[in-house]
Every structure is written in C-alpha cells, then in structure tokens.
Tab-separated table of C-alpha atoms in Angstrom:
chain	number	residue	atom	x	y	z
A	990	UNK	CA	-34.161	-28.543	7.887
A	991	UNK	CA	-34.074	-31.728	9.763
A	992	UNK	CA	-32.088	-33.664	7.129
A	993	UNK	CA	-28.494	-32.288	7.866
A	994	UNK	CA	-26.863	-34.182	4.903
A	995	UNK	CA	-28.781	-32.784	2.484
A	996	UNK	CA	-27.819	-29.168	4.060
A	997	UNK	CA	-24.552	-30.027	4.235
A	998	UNK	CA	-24.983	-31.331	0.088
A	999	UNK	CA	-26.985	-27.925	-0.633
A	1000	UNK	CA	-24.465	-25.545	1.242
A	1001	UNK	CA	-21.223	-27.848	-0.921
A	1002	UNK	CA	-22.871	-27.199	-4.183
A	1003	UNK	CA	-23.272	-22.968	-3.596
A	1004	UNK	CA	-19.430	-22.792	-2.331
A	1005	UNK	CA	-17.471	-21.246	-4.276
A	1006	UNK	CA	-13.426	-21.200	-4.435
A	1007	UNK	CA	-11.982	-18.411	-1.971
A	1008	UNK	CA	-9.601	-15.916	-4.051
A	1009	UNK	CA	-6.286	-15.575	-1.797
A	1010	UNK	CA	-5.907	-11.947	-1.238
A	1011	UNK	CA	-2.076	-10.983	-2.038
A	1012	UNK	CA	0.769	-10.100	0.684
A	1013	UNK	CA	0.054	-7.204	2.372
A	1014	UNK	CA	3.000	-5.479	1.081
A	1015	UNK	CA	1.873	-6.303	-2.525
A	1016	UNK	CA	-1.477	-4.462	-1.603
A	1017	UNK	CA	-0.144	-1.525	0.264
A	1018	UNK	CA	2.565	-1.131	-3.088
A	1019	UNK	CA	0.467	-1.466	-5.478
A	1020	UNK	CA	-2.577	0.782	-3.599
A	1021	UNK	CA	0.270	3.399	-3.453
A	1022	UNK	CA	1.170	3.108	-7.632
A	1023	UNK	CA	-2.319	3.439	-8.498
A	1024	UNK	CA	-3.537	6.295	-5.571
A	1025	UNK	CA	-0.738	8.754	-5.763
A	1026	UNK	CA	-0.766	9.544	-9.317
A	1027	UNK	CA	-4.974	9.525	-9.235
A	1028	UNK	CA	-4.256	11.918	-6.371
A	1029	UNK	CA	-2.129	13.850	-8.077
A	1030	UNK	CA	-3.974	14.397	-10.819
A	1031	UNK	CA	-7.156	15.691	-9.175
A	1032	UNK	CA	-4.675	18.392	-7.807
A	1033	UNK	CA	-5.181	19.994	-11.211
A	1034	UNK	CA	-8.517	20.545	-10.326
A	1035	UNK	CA	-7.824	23.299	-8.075
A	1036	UNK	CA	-5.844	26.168	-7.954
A	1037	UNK	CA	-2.367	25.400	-6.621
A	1038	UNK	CA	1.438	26.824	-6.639
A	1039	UNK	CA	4.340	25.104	-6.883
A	1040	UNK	CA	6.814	24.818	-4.212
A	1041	UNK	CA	10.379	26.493	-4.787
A	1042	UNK	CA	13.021	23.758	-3.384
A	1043	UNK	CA	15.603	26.641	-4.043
A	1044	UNK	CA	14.045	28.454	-1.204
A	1045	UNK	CA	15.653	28.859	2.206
A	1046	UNK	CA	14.590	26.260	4.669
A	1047	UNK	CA	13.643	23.524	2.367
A	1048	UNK	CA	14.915	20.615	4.800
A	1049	UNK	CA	12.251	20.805	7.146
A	1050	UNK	CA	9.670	21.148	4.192
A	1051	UNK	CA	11.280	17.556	2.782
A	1052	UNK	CA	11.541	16.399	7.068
A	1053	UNK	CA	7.464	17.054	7.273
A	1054	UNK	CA	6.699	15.498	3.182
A	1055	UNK	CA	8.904	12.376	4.501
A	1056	UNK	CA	7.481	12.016	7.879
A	1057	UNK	CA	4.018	12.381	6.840
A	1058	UNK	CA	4.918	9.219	3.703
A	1059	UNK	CA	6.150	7.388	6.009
A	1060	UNK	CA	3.211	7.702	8.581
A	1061	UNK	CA	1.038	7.338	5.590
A	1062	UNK	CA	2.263	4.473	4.151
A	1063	UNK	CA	2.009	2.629	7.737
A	1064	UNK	CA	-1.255	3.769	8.461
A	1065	UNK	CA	-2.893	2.093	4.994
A	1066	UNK	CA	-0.319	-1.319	5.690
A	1067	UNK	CA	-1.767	-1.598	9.218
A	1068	UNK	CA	-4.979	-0.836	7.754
A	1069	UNK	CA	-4.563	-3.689	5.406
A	1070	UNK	CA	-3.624	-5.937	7.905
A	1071	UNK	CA	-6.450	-4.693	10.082
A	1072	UNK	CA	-9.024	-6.041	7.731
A	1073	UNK	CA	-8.148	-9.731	8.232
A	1074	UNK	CA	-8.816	-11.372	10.975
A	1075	UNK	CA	-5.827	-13.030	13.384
A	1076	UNK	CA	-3.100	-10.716	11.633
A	1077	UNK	CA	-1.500	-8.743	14.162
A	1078	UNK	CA	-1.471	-4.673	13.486
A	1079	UNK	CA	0.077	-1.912	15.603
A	1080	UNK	CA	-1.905	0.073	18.152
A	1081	UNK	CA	-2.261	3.898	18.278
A	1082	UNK	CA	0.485	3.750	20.708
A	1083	UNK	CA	2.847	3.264	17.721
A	1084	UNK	CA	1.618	5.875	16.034
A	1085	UNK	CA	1.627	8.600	18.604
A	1086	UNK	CA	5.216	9.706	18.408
A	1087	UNK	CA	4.838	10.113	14.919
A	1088	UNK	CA	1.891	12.353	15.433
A	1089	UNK	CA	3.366	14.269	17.913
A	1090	UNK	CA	6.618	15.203	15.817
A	1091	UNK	CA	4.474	16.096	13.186
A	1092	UNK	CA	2.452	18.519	14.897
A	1093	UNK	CA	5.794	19.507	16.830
A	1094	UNK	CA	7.396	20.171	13.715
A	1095	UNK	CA	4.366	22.863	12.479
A	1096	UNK	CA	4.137	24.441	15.456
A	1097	UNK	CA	7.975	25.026	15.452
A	1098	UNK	CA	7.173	26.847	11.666
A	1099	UNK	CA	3.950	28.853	12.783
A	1100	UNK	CA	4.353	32.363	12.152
A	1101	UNK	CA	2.161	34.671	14.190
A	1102	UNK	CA	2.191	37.867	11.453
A	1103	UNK	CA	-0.866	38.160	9.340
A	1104	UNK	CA	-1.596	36.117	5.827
A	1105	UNK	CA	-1.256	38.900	3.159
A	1106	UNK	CA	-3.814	39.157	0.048
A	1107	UNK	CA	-1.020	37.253	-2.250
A	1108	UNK	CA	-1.075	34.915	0.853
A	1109	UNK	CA	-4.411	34.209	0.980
A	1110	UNK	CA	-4.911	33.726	-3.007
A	1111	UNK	CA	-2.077	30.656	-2.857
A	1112	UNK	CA	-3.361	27.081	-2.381
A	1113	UNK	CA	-6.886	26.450	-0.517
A	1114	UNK	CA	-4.903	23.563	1.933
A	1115	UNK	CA	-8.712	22.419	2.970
A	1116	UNK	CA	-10.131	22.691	-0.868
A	1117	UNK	CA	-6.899	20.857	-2.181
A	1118	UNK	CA	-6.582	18.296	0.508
A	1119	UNK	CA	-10.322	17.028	0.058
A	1120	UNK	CA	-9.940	17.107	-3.468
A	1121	UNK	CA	-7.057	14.863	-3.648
A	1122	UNK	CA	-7.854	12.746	-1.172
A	1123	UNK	CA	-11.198	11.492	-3.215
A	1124	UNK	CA	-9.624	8.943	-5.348
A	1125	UNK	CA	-7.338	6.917	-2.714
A	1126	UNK	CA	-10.565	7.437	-0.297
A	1127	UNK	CA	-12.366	5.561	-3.033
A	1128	UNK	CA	-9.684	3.355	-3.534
A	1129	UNK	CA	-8.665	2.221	-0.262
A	1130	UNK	CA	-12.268	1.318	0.448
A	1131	UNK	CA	-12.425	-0.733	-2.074
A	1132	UNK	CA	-9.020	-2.476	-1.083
A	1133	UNK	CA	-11.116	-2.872	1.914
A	1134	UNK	CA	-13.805	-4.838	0.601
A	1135	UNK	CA	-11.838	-7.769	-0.771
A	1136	UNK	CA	-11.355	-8.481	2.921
A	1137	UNK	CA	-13.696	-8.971	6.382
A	1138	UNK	CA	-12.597	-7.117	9.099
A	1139	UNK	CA	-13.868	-7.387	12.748
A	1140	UNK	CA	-13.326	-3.836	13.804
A	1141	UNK	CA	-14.806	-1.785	10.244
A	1142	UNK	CA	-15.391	1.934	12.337
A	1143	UNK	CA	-11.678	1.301	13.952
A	1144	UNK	CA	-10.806	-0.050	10.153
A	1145	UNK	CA	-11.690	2.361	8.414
A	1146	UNK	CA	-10.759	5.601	10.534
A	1147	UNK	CA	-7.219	3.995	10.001
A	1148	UNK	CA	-7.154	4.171	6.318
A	1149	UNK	CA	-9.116	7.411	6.452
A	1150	UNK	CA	-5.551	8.361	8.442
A	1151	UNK	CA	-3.178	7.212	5.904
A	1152	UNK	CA	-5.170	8.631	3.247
A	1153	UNK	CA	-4.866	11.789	5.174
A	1154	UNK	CA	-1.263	11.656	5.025
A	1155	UNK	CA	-0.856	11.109	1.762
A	1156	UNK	CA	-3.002	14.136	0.605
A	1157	UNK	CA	-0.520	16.185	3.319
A	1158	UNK	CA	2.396	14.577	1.349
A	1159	UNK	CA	0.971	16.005	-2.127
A	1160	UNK	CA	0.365	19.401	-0.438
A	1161	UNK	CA	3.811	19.643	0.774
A	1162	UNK	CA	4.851	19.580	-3.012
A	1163	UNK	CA	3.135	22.924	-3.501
A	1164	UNK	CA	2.671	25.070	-0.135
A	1165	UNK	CA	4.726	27.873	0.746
A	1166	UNK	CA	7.140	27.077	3.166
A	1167	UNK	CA	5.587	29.611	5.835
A	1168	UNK	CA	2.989	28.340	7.490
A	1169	UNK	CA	0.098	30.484	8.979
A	1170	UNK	CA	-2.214	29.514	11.944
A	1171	UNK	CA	-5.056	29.389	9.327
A	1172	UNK	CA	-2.994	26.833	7.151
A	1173	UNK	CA	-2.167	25.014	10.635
A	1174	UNK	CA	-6.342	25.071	11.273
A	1175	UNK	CA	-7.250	24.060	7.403
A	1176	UNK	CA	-4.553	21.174	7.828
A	1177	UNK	CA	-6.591	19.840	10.647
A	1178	UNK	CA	-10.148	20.229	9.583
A	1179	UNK	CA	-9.067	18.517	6.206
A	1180	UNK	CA	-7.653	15.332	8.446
A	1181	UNK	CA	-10.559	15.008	10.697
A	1182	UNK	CA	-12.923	15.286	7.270
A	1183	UNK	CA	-11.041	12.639	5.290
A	1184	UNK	CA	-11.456	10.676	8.079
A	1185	UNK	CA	-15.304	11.057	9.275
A	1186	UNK	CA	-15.984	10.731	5.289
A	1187	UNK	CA	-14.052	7.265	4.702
A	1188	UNK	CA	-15.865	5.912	7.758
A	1189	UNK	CA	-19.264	7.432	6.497
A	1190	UNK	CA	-19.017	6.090	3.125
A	1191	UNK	CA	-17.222	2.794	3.976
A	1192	UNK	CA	-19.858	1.152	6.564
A	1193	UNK	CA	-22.030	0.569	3.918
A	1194	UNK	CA	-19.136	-1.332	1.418
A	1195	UNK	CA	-16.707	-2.892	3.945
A	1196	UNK	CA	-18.009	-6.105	5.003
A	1197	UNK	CA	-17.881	-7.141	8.534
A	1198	UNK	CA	-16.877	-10.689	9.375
C-alpha cells in the first residue's frame, strides 16, 4: 500500500482498547480460589482415603503438603509473570533447592518392605494426580492466554510445574503416611505427565508475542 496515511487511518479504525491484565498477585490468588476447590472436587472422582492427622509422624506429612504449596504457588506466580514480556521471573536455579528437599524428604520416608493387598487397593497416586490436575491444567492455560509470552514451551512447562504441585498438595490430604517405591515412581510419572500435557495442549491456545 503505497499511501501510508491511509494505512496508518485503516490500522486506527480496527484498534481496539487493550484490557490491563490485573497484578500478578491478584491472578496467582484468585487462579488459586477458583483451581483448588475445582481440583478438589474431581478428587471425588476416584477412589481415595483420607489421611489420619492423629497418626504418628504427621509433621513431615504437613513439612512435604507445605513445601510442595509453597513451590506450587511460586511456580504458577513466576509463570504469570513469565507470560509478559520485560517482567523479570526467577530461573530454575531458584527452584532447585526446593526440588531437592522435596525429593530429599521422600527418599528419607521410602520404605523398602513390600505394598500389601490393603496397600495396593488405597489411592491410585498416578490415577488421582491426573485427575485433579485437569481443571487447574485447563485453567492456568487459560490464565495464560490473556497474556503473550516470548518463551510459550519454557511458559508453559512452568505452570505445568505448579500445577503439579498443587495436585501433590491435594494428595498429601489423603495418602498414607508410608510411602512405597511404587508411590515414589507414580509421584514422578504423574509430574512429568502434567507437565508434557499442559505444554501439548497449550501451544495451540497460548499466544506467542
């Protein structure tokens, strides 16, 4: 088009106001009000047991649900922040420690005896953890979206993370407070899933900049 002004006129008349996305805080808050209890409530999908928190050992059972909140909840904020270009987010060097303690802390509680039958017929850890991780995996994608990010794989891995850690958080509300080497190995596989799905399924929603 050789007449720029009447580009420039064109291009004026198409734009449309830009919607100020809210604090970061705001979003990771209210993501968390809305996620948790959706989470939550696809628990009752699948079969599950209640924790006793009269049981012997309980503190490092509330240490691992706290740590794994906490990792969580910084994961999705740094996600958020991620998403829009010039904010400043932490690397995975921040996020290491955390990571380490956590795995630290189950391999401190691994027991090497057998799972029993009763054992076995207790929570699926990989079946629950998928299940409730579908609606915040929905939901922080399209948290996502109302953003353009310059890094969507690296992006999205990241929320697939904290969503991770919040389905971990939920299971620690109704696991036994042994822990087998086939929990330990469900407990993995469910991470790495939640977080090869979010990436799968967000690419083709999260828009890149």
């Amino acid at each position: 088009m050789a007449d720029h002004d009447l580009l420039i006129e064109k291009l004026s008349r198409d734009a449309t106001p830009v919607k100020r996305v809210r604090p970061t805080g705001w979003r990771v808050f209210i993501w968390l009000a809305i996620a948790l209890p959706c989470g939550a409530a696809a628990s009752l999908l699948v079969h599950r047991t209640l924790i006793d928190w009269s049981s012997p050992g309980m503190t490092g059972t509330i240490l691992q649900l706290l740590l794994t909140f906490f990792t969580g909840t910084l994961a999705i904020h740094n996600a958020f922040q991620m998403s829009i270009a010039g904010r400043y987010f932490l690397s995975w060097r921040w996020f290491m420690p955390l990571v380490v303690f956590w795995l630290g802390s189950n391999l401190l509680h691994l027991r090497d005896a057998p799972m029993m039958k009763g054992q076995v017929d207790e929570t699926n850890c990989y079946l629950f953890i998928l299940v409730v991780s579908v609606p915040m995996m929905l939901m922080v994608i399209g948290s996502l979206r109302q953003t353009r990010t310059l890094y969507p794989v690296r992006n999205l891995a990241v929320a697939g993370a904290g969503v991770a850690c919040m389905a971990l958080s939920l299971l620690s509300l109704c696991h036994p407070i042994d822990l087998y080497w086939l929990d330990f190995i469900q407990h993995l596989a469910a991470v790495s899933t939640i977080v090869l799905l979010t990436i799968i399924l967000g690419r083709r929603w999260v828009v890149v900049s």
